[in-house]
PDB file of C-alpha atoms in Angstrom:
ATOM      1  CA  MET A   1     -32.581 -11.309 -13.141  1.00 65.00           C
ATOM      2  CA  ILE A   2     -33.593  -8.397 -10.943  1.00 69.00           C
ATOM      3  CA  ARG A   3     -36.255  -6.047 -12.364  1.00 74.00           C
ATOM      4  CA  PHE A   4     -37.355  -2.536 -11.420  1.00 74.00           C
ATOM      5  CA  LYS A   5     -40.567  -0.643 -12.104  1.00 78.00           C
ATOM      6  CA  ASN A   6     -38.945   2.812 -11.863  1.00 84.00           C
ATOM      7  CA  TYR A   7     -35.521   4.265 -12.565  1.00 87.00           C
ATOM      8  CA  VAL A   8     -34.355   7.544 -11.001  1.00 88.00           C
ATOM      9  CA  ARG A   9     -31.035   9.228 -11.730  1.00 91.00           C
ATOM     10  CA  ALA A  10     -30.642  11.196  -8.521  1.00 91.00           C
ATOM     11  CA  GLU A  11     -29.830  14.896  -8.824  1.00 94.00           C
ATOM     12  CA  SER A  12     -28.634  15.184  -5.211  1.00 95.00           C
ATOM     13  CA  LEU A  13     -27.650  12.996  -2.290  1.00 96.00           C
ATOM     14  CA  GLU A  14     -30.694  14.248  -0.413  1.00 96.00           C
ATOM     15  CA  GLU A  15     -32.978  13.018  -3.183  1.00 95.00           C
ATOM     16  CA  ALA A  16     -31.186   9.684  -3.304  1.00 93.00           C
ATOM     17  CA  TYR A  17     -31.375   9.311   0.473  1.00 95.00           C
ATOM     18  CA  ASN A  18     -35.114  10.080   0.602  1.00 95.00           C
ATOM     19  CA  LEU A  19     -35.860   7.626  -2.187  1.00 92.00           C
ATOM     20  CA  ASN A  20     -33.759   4.951  -0.525  1.00 91.00           C
ATOM     21  CA  GLN A  21     -35.775   5.075   2.715  1.00 91.00           C
ATOM     22  CA  LYS A  22     -38.437   2.928   1.061  1.00 87.00           C
ATOM     23  CA  ARG A  23     -37.722  -0.784   1.371  1.00 82.00           C
ATOM     24  CA  SER A  24     -38.787  -1.210  -2.234  1.00 82.00           C
ATOM     25  CA  SER A  25     -35.894   1.014  -3.425  1.00 82.00           C
ATOM     26  CA  VAL A  26     -32.319  -0.014  -4.207  1.00 82.00           C
ATOM     27  CA  ILE A  27     -29.188   2.085  -4.664  1.00 83.00           C
ATOM     28  CA  GLY A  28     -27.583   0.975  -7.919  1.00 78.00           C
ATOM     29  CA  ALA A  29     -23.785   0.884  -7.885  1.00 68.00           C
ATOM     30  CA  GLY A  30     -22.051  -1.241 -10.527  1.00 58.00           C
ATOM     31  CA  MET A  31     -24.993  -3.684 -10.616  1.00 58.00           C
ATOM     32  CA  MET A  32     -22.548  -6.560 -11.051  1.00 57.00           C
ATOM     33  CA  TRP A  33     -23.921  -8.796  -8.282  1.00 59.00           C
ATOM     34  CA  LEU A  34     -27.320  -7.143  -7.888  1.00 59.00           C
ATOM     35  CA  LYS A  35     -28.403  -7.942 -11.432  1.00 57.00           C
ATOM     36  CA  VAL A  36     -28.066 -11.708 -10.954  1.00 55.00           C
ATOM     37  CA  GLN A  37     -30.731 -11.743  -8.214  1.00 61.00           C
ATOM     38  CA  ASN A  38     -34.190 -12.982  -9.083  1.00 57.00           C
ATOM     39  CA  ARG A  39     -36.604 -10.441  -7.594  1.00 63.00           C
ATOM     40  CA  ILE A  40     -38.673  -7.356  -8.414  1.00 67.00           C
ATOM     41  CA  LYS A  41     -38.102  -3.962  -6.766  1.00 66.00           C
ATOM     42  CA  MET A  42     -40.012  -0.727  -7.191  1.00 71.00           C
ATOM     43  CA  THR A  43     -37.223   1.854  -7.744  1.00 85.00           C
ATOM     44  CA  LEU A  44     -33.583   1.802  -8.828  1.00 85.00           C
ATOM     45  CA  VAL A  45     -31.719   4.887  -7.587  1.00 89.00           C
ATOM     46  CA  ASP A  46     -28.701   5.794  -9.721  1.00 88.00           C
ATOM     47  CA  LEU A  47     -25.859   7.864  -8.161  1.00 91.00           C
ATOM     48  CA  SER A  48     -23.823   8.201 -11.361  1.00 88.00           C
ATOM     49  CA  GLY A  49     -24.686  11.885 -11.843  1.00 90.00           C
ATOM     50  CA  LEU A  50     -23.358  13.047  -8.463  1.00 93.00           C
ATOM     51  CA  GLY A  51     -19.640  13.269  -9.245  1.00 92.00           C
ATOM     52  CA  LEU A  52     -18.632  10.369  -7.013  1.00 94.00           C
ATOM     53  CA  ASP A  53     -16.423   8.656  -9.587  1.00 94.00           C
ATOM     54  CA  GLU A  54     -13.032  10.214  -8.847  1.00 95.00           C
ATOM     55  CA  VAL A  55     -10.015   9.416  -6.668  1.00 96.00           C
ATOM     56  CA  GLU A  56      -8.614  12.553  -5.054  1.00 97.00           C
ATOM     57  CA  GLU A  57      -5.222  12.688  -3.357  1.00 97.00           C
ATOM     58  CA  THR A  58      -4.237  15.246  -0.721  1.00 97.00           C
ATOM     59  CA  ASP A  59      -1.225  15.482   1.574  1.00 96.00           C
ATOM     60  CA  GLU A  60      -3.160  13.645   4.294  1.00 97.00           C
ATOM     61  CA  GLU A  61      -5.351  11.090   2.524  1.00 98.00           C
ATOM     62  CA  PHE A  62      -6.857   9.468  -0.551  1.00 98.00           C
ATOM     63  CA  VAL A  63     -10.557  10.263  -1.053  1.00 98.00           C
ATOM     64  CA  ILE A  64     -12.311   7.638  -3.183  1.00 98.00           C
ATOM     65  CA  GLY A  65     -15.806   8.332  -4.480  1.00 96.00           C
ATOM     66  CA  ALA A  66     -18.314   5.544  -3.982  1.00 95.00           C
ATOM     67  CA  MET A  67     -18.904   5.260  -7.742  1.00 94.00           C
ATOM     68  CA  CYS A  68     -15.216   4.739  -8.561  1.00 96.00           C
ATOM     69  CA  THR A  69     -14.665   1.407 -10.257  1.00 95.00           C
ATOM     70  CA  LEU A  70     -12.352  -1.340  -9.087  1.00 95.00           C
ATOM     71  CA  ARG A  71     -10.359  -0.774 -12.258  1.00 96.00           C
ATOM     72  CA  GLN A  72      -9.690   2.802 -11.168  1.00 96.00           C
ATOM     73  CA  LEU A  73      -8.238   1.475  -7.905  1.00 95.00           C
ATOM     74  CA  GLU A  74      -6.143  -1.020  -9.802  1.00 96.00           C
ATOM     75  CA  ILE A  75      -4.451   1.503 -12.106  1.00 96.00           C
ATOM     76  CA  HIS A  76      -4.413   4.702 -10.015  1.00 97.00           C
ATOM     77  CA  LYS A  77      -0.827   5.979  -9.945  1.00 97.00           C
ATOM     78  CA  GLY A  78      -1.159   7.791  -6.631  1.00 97.00           C
ATOM     79  CA  LEU A  79      -2.482   4.743  -4.787  1.00 97.00           C
ATOM     80  CA  ASP A  80       0.136   2.511  -6.368  1.00 97.00           C
ATOM     81  CA  GLY A  81       2.876   4.979  -5.485  1.00 96.00           C
ATOM     82  CA  TYR A  82       1.910   5.132  -1.823  1.00 97.00           C
ATOM     83  CA  PHE A  83       0.931   1.442  -1.474  1.00 97.00           C
ATOM     84  CA  PRO A  84       3.145  -0.255  -4.096  1.00 96.00           C
ATOM     85  CA  GLY A  85       1.357  -3.155  -5.763  1.00 96.00           C
ATOM     86  CA  LEU A  86      -1.302  -3.433  -3.057  1.00 97.00           C
ATOM     87  CA  PHE A  87      -4.423  -2.534  -5.025  1.00 97.00           C
ATOM     88  CA  LYS A  88      -3.207  -4.319  -8.132  1.00 96.00           C
ATOM     89  CA  GLU A  89      -2.856  -7.486  -6.076  1.00 96.00           C
ATOM     90  CA  CYS A  90      -6.223  -7.276  -4.323  1.00 95.00           C
ATOM     91  CA  THR A  91      -8.133  -6.608  -7.561  1.00 95.00           C
ATOM     92  CA  ARG A  92      -6.356  -8.729 -10.174  1.00 92.00           C
ATOM     93  CA  SER A  93      -8.344 -11.930  -9.490  1.00 91.00           C
ATOM     94  CA  ILE A  94     -11.769 -10.259  -9.411  1.00 91.00           C
ATOM     95  CA  VAL A  95     -13.276 -11.865 -12.531  1.00 86.00           C
ATOM     96  CA  GLY A  96     -11.668  -9.742 -15.292  1.00 88.00           C
ATOM     97  CA  VAL A  97     -10.995  -6.221 -16.521  1.00 91.00           C
ATOM     98  CA  GLN A  98     -14.462  -5.867 -18.053  1.00 89.00           C
ATOM     99  CA  PHE A  99     -16.058  -6.741 -14.709  1.00 88.00           C
ATOM    100  CA  ARG A 100     -13.719  -4.432 -12.776  1.00 91.00           C
ATOM    101  CA  ASN A 101     -14.632  -1.595 -15.141  1.00 91.00           C
ATOM    102  CA  GLY A 102     -18.217  -1.894 -13.877  1.00 88.00           C
ATOM    103  CA  ALA A 103     -17.995  -2.956 -10.227  1.00 91.00           C
ATOM    104  CA  THR A 104     -17.750  -0.010  -7.836  1.00 93.00           C
ATOM    105  CA  VAL A 105     -15.769   0.567  -4.664  1.00 95.00           C
ATOM    106  CA  GLY A 106     -18.888   1.787  -2.852  1.00 93.00           C
ATOM    107  CA  GLY A 107     -20.801  -1.354  -3.721  1.00 90.00           C
ATOM    108  CA  SER A 108     -17.927  -3.553  -2.558  1.00 91.00           C
ATOM    109  CA  ILE A 109     -17.572  -1.770   0.783  1.00 95.00           C
ATOM    110  CA  PHE A 110     -21.247  -1.119   1.575  1.00 92.00           C
ATOM    111  CA  GLY A 111     -22.170  -4.731   0.763  1.00 88.00           C
ATOM    112  CA  ARG A 112     -19.699  -6.059   3.348  1.00 91.00           C
ATOM    113  CA  PHE A 113     -19.555  -9.305   1.414  1.00 90.00           C
ATOM    114  CA  GLY A 114     -17.687 -12.182   2.986  1.00 90.00           C
ATOM    115  CA  PHE A 115     -15.770 -12.761  -0.244  1.00 91.00           C
ATOM    116  CA  SER A 116     -14.727  -9.117  -0.721  1.00 94.00           C
ATOM    117  CA  ASP A 117     -11.038  -8.636  -1.519  1.00 96.00           C
ATOM    118  CA  ILE A 118     -11.565  -4.858  -1.411  1.00 96.00           C
ATOM    119  CA  LEU A 119     -13.014  -4.836   2.103  1.00 97.00           C
ATOM    120  CA  THR A 120     -10.243  -7.134   3.352  1.00 97.00           C
ATOM    121  CA  CYS A 121      -7.559  -4.911   1.865  1.00 97.00           C
ATOM    122  CA  MET A 122      -8.938  -1.575   3.045  1.00 98.00           C
ATOM    123  CA  LEU A 123      -9.641  -2.809   6.566  1.00 98.00           C
ATOM    124  CA  ALA A 124      -5.904  -3.265   7.184  1.00 98.00           C
ATOM    125  CA  LEU A 125      -5.292   0.390   6.286  1.00 98.00           C
ATOM    126  CA  ASP A 126      -6.297   3.517   8.200  1.00 97.00           C
ATOM    127  CA  THR A 127      -9.615   3.666   6.355  1.00 98.00           C
ATOM    128  CA  TYR A 128     -12.815   5.598   7.029  1.00 98.00           C
ATOM    129  CA  VAL A 129     -16.199   5.653   5.340  1.00 98.00           C
ATOM    130  CA  GLU A 130     -18.179   8.819   4.753  1.00 98.00           C
ATOM    131  CA  LEU A 131     -21.915   8.265   5.094  1.00 97.00           C
ATOM    132  CA  TYR A 132     -24.462  10.860   4.005  1.00 96.00           C
ATOM    133  CA  LYS A 133     -26.235  10.937   7.367  1.00 96.00           C
ATOM    134  CA  GLY A 134     -23.873   8.935   9.553  1.00 95.00           C
ATOM    135  CA  GLY A 135     -20.804  11.084   8.933  1.00 96.00           C
ATOM    136  CA  ILE A 136     -17.215   9.854   8.819  1.00 98.00           C
ATOM    137  CA  ILE A 137     -16.519   6.707  10.846  1.00 98.00           C
ATOM    138  CA  PRO A 138     -13.717   4.091  10.874  1.00 98.00           C
ATOM    139  CA  LEU A 139     -14.215   1.230   8.437  1.00 97.00           C
ATOM    140  CA  LYS A 140     -13.841  -1.247  11.312  1.00 96.00           C
ATOM    141  CA  GLU A 141     -16.807   0.374  13.079  1.00 97.00           C
ATOM    142  CA  PHE A 142     -18.830   0.401   9.851  1.00 97.00           C
ATOM    143  CA  CYS A 143     -18.223  -3.322   9.370  1.00 94.00           C
ATOM    144  CA  SER A 144     -19.727  -4.072  12.781  1.00 93.00           C
ATOM    145  CA  GLN A 145     -22.886  -2.041  12.158  1.00 92.00           C
ATOM    146  CA  LYS A 146     -26.177  -3.522  11.051  1.00 90.00           C
ATOM    147  CA  PHE A 147     -27.277  -2.730   7.524  1.00 89.00           C
ATOM    148  CA  ASN A 148     -29.272   0.477   7.248  1.00 91.00           C
ATOM    149  CA  ARG A 149     -30.540   2.712   4.469  1.00 92.00           C
ATOM    150  CA  ASP A 150     -27.875   5.417   4.683  1.00 95.00           C
ATOM    151  CA  ILE A 151     -25.762   6.171   1.595  1.00 95.00           C
ATOM    152  CA  LEU A 152     -22.036   5.540   1.367  1.00 96.00           C
ATOM    153  CA  VAL A 153     -20.564   8.636  -0.278  1.00 97.00           C
ATOM    154  CA  ARG A 154     -16.776   8.260  -0.088  1.00 97.00           C
ATOM    155  CA  ILE A 155     -13.992   6.119   1.328  1.00 98.00           C
ATOM    156  CA  ARG A 156     -11.027   7.895   2.925  1.00 98.00           C
ATOM    157  CA  ILE A 157      -7.634   6.239   3.373  1.00 98.00           C
ATOM    158  CA  LYS A 158      -5.239   8.152   5.598  1.00 98.00           C
ATOM    159  CA  LYS A 159      -1.562   8.481   4.731  1.00 97.00           C
ATOM    160  CA  ASP A 160      -0.242   7.301   8.089  1.00 94.00           C
ATOM    161  CA  GLY A 161       2.939   5.683   6.792  1.00 93.00           C
ATOM    162  CA  ARG A 162       1.685   2.110   6.844  1.00 93.00           C
ATOM    163  CA  ARG A 163       3.228  -0.413   4.490  1.00 94.00           C
ATOM    164  CA  ALA A 164       0.939  -3.217   3.368  1.00 97.00           C
ATOM    165  CA  PHE A 165       0.816  -6.497   1.454  1.00 97.00           C
ATOM    166  CA  TYR A 166      -2.136  -8.594   0.274  1.00 97.00           C
ATOM    167  CA  ALA A 167      -2.549 -12.291  -0.530  1.00 97.00           C
ATOM    168  CA  SER A 168      -5.414 -14.676  -1.177  1.00 96.00           C
ATOM    169  CA  SER A 169      -5.963 -18.345  -1.921  1.00 95.00           C
ATOM    170  CA  ARG A 170      -8.392 -19.458  -4.632  1.00 93.00           C
ATOM    171  CA  MET A 171      -9.435 -22.782  -6.060  1.00 91.00           C
ATOM    172  CA  ALA A 172      -9.370 -21.166  -9.511  1.00 88.00           C
ATOM    173  CA  LYS A 173      -7.873 -17.879 -10.662  1.00 84.00           C
ATOM    174  CA  THR A 174     -11.082 -15.841 -10.848  1.00 84.00           C
ATOM    175  CA  ASP A 175     -13.075 -17.739  -8.214  1.00 88.00           C
ATOM    176  CA  PHE A 176     -14.122 -16.207  -4.897  1.00 91.00           C
ATOM    177  CA  PRO A 177     -11.257 -16.458  -2.385  1.00 94.00           C
ATOM    178  CA  LEU A 178     -10.972 -19.430  -0.065  1.00 95.00           C
ATOM    179  CA  ILE A 179      -9.205 -17.078   2.336  1.00 97.00           C
ATOM    180  CA  ALA A 180      -8.044 -13.471   1.935  1.00 97.00           C
ATOM    181  CA  CYS A 181      -5.407 -11.715   4.040  1.00 98.00           C
ATOM    182  CA  CYS A 182      -3.993  -8.217   4.200  1.00 98.00           C
ATOM    183  CA  VAL A 183      -1.294  -7.127   6.631  1.00 97.00           C
ATOM    184  CA  SER A 184      -0.042  -3.597   7.203  1.00 97.00           C
ATOM    185  CA  ALA A 185       2.533  -2.365   9.665  1.00 93.00           C
ATOM    186  CA  THR A 186       3.697   0.679  11.551  1.00 89.00           C
ATOM    187  CA  ASP A 187       6.834   0.769  13.703  1.00 82.00           C
ATOM    188  CA  ASP A 188       5.404  -1.308  16.549  1.00 85.00           C
ATOM    189  CA  THR A 189       2.131  -2.789  15.288  1.00 91.00           C
ATOM    190  CA  TYR A 190       0.830  -5.257  12.700  1.00 94.00           C
ATOM    191  CA  TYR A 191      -2.725  -4.775  11.421  1.00 96.00           C
ATOM    192  CA  VAL A 192      -4.071  -8.102  10.175  1.00 97.00           C
ATOM    193  CA  SER A 193      -7.284  -8.265   8.166  1.00 98.00           C
ATOM    194  CA  VAL A 194      -8.737 -11.656   7.200  1.00 98.00           C
ATOM    195  CA  GLY A 195     -11.772 -12.147   4.968  1.00 97.00           C
ATOM    196  CA  ALA A 196     -13.527 -15.021   3.175  1.00 96.00           C
ATOM    197  CA  ARG A 197     -13.509 -17.091   6.388  1.00 95.00           C
ATOM    198  CA  PRO A 198     -16.153 -17.333   4.705  1.00 94.00           C
ATOM    199  CA  ALA A 199     -17.548 -14.430   6.765  1.00 94.00           C
ATOM    200  CA  LYS A 200     -16.783 -10.754   6.112  1.00 94.00           C
ATOM    201  CA  ALA A 201     -13.339  -9.401   6.918  1.00 96.00           C
ATOM    202  CA  GLU A 202     -12.338  -8.619  10.489  1.00 97.00           C
ATOM    203  CA  LEU A 203      -9.259  -6.917  11.916  1.00 97.00           C
ATOM    204  CA  ALA A 204      -6.722  -8.027  14.525  1.00 96.00           C
ATOM    205  CA  VAL A 205      -4.064  -5.707  15.920  1.00 95.00           C
ATOM    206  CA  ILE A 206      -0.787  -7.423  16.907  1.00 92.00           C
ATOM    207  CA  SER A 207       2.039  -5.707  18.792  1.00 89.00           C
ATOM    208  CA  ARG A 208       5.496  -6.087  17.254  1.00 80.00           C
ATOM    209  CA  LYS A 209       8.631  -6.737  19.290  1.00 77.00           C
ATOM    210  CA  GLU A 210      12.104  -6.961  17.799  1.00 66.00           C
ATOM    211  CA  GLY A 211      13.288 -10.534  17.369  1.00 64.00           C
ATOM    212  CA  GLU A 212       9.882 -12.201  17.804  1.00 79.00           C
ATOM    213  CA  ASP A 213       9.323 -15.326  15.743  1.00 87.00           C
ATOM    214  CA  VAL A 214       7.031 -14.509  12.801  1.00 88.00           C
ATOM    215  CA  LYS A 215       5.598 -18.039  12.719  1.00 91.00           C
ATOM    216  CA  GLU A 216       4.416 -17.693  16.311  1.00 92.00           C
ATOM    217  CA  LEU A 217       3.043 -14.221  15.591  1.00 91.00           C
ATOM    218  CA  ALA A 218       1.183 -15.515  12.541  1.00 94.00           C
ATOM    219  CA  ALA A 219      -0.360 -18.345  14.564  1.00 94.00           C
ATOM    220  CA  LEU A 220      -1.367 -15.802  17.216  1.00 93.00           C
ATOM    221  CA  ALA A 221      -2.994 -13.650  14.528  1.00 94.00           C
ATOM    222  CA  ALA A 222      -4.854 -16.635  13.060  1.00 96.00           C
ATOM    223  CA  ASP A 223      -6.264 -17.429  16.518  1.00 96.00           C
ATOM    224  CA  HIS A 224      -8.020 -14.039  16.594  1.00 95.00           C
ATOM    225  CA  PHE A 225     -10.574 -15.116  13.978  1.00 97.00           C
ATOM    226  CA  ARG A 226     -13.448 -17.567  13.730  1.00 96.00           C
ATOM    227  CA  TYR A 227     -13.707 -19.729  10.627  1.00 97.00           C
ATOM    228  CA  GLY A 228     -16.499 -21.578   8.884  1.00 96.00           C
ATOM    229  CA  THR A 229     -16.824 -24.535   6.566  1.00 96.00           C
ATOM    230  CA  ASN A 230     -18.365 -24.564   3.100  1.00 94.00           C
ATOM    231  CA  PHE A 231     -17.789 -26.392  -0.183  1.00 91.00           C
ATOM    232  CA  ARG A 232     -14.555 -24.427  -0.768  1.00 90.00           C
ATOM    233  CA  GLY A 233     -12.868 -25.585   2.414  1.00 93.00           C
ATOM    234  CA  SER A 234     -13.151 -26.478   6.076  1.00 96.00           C
ATOM    235  CA  ALA A 235     -12.746 -24.150   9.026  1.00 97.00           C
ATOM    236  CA  GLU A 236      -9.541 -25.959  10.027  1.00 97.00           C
ATOM    237  CA  TYR A 237      -8.057 -25.554   6.560  1.00 97.00           C
ATOM    238  CA  ARG A 238      -8.949 -21.870   6.463  1.00 97.00           C
ATOM    239  CA  LYS A 239      -7.241 -21.310   9.803  1.00 97.00           C
ATOM    240  CA  HIS A 240      -4.143 -23.132   8.553  1.00 97.00           C
ATOM    241  CA  LEU A 241      -4.064 -21.034   5.378  1.00 97.00           C
ATOM    242  CA  THR A 242      -4.454 -17.854   7.402  1.00 97.00           C
ATOM    243  CA  ALA A 243      -1.383 -18.677   9.504  1.00 97.00           C
ATOM    244  CA  VAL A 244       0.615 -19.535   6.369  1.00 97.00           C
ATOM    245  CA  TYR A 245      -0.327 -16.406   4.419  1.00 97.00           C
ATOM    246  CA  VAL A 246      -0.017 -14.041   7.377  1.00 97.00           C
ATOM    247  CA  LYS A 247       3.482 -15.405   8.057  1.00 96.00           C
ATOM    248  CA  ARG A 248       4.436 -14.691   4.430  1.00 96.00           C
ATOM    249  CA  LEU A 249       3.067 -11.181   4.654  1.00 96.00           C
ATOM    250  CA  PHE A 250       4.882 -10.525   7.946  1.00 94.00           C
ATOM    251  CA  MET A 251       8.112 -11.673   6.302  1.00 93.00           C
ATOM    252  CA  ALA A 252       7.485  -9.481   3.252  1.00 94.00           C
ATOM    253  CA  LEU A 253       6.989  -6.446   5.478  1.00 92.00           C
ATOM    254  CA  ASP A 254      10.132  -7.248   7.469  1.00 86.00           C
ATOM    255  CA  ARG A 255      12.180  -7.643   4.271  1.00 84.00           C
ATOM    256  CA  GLU A 256      10.956  -4.299   3.004  1.00 78.00           C
ATOM    257  CA  GLU A 257      11.789  -2.694   6.323  1.00 69.00           C
ATOM    258  CA  GLY A 258      15.244  -4.228   6.317  1.00 60.00           C
TER     259      GLY A 258
END
């Protein structure tokens, strides 16, 4: 179990940022994965007093505070109204309701975990991260950055008219995904996000043409990614699953459109 010598409930983002510049400090989000590590750190910095635990909806976007829980994503009526069933699907297999009541969106995104359903889902949308010092940048750009000691403040999802579906394959219901896929679409473009390869999610952008065979498009999308082998499955099997699931998601989007 991880242990800390000091605990600080930050009174401002500036205080939290300054404390976090020391390598011996850790920003505490939901502490769901962090607490199972076996190490000692000097200072735990708590952001829970900074009002970052709300989902705000405007005409242009959803603004999700970094301390919002995965359960809040799962049951938020505004998100479910704009992206029907999407966040319920990408969260429902993450351990259980008790876990999702503790795990935070900020922790899931900032960690850029290979197994993250949340990162995979949000990458297929028009999503941006708001960093305290780094400003607002696209999630795709954030995913390619090296880890630093900035603070993730909010996640912003633009209302650009995309429709989206999510699917994952697991060896057991609440296990980490063997592969995770999210596909969104505009009039002429598919946005395909694939995670648990077992590396972190990446995005492929596929042009849509009327009458194109979805099986061929799905195979083309699967070719955009590199896959690895671990005890859950081989690289070849992951690539096969990606083509299968992406085809299903393409078909679901086309049915909805029709």
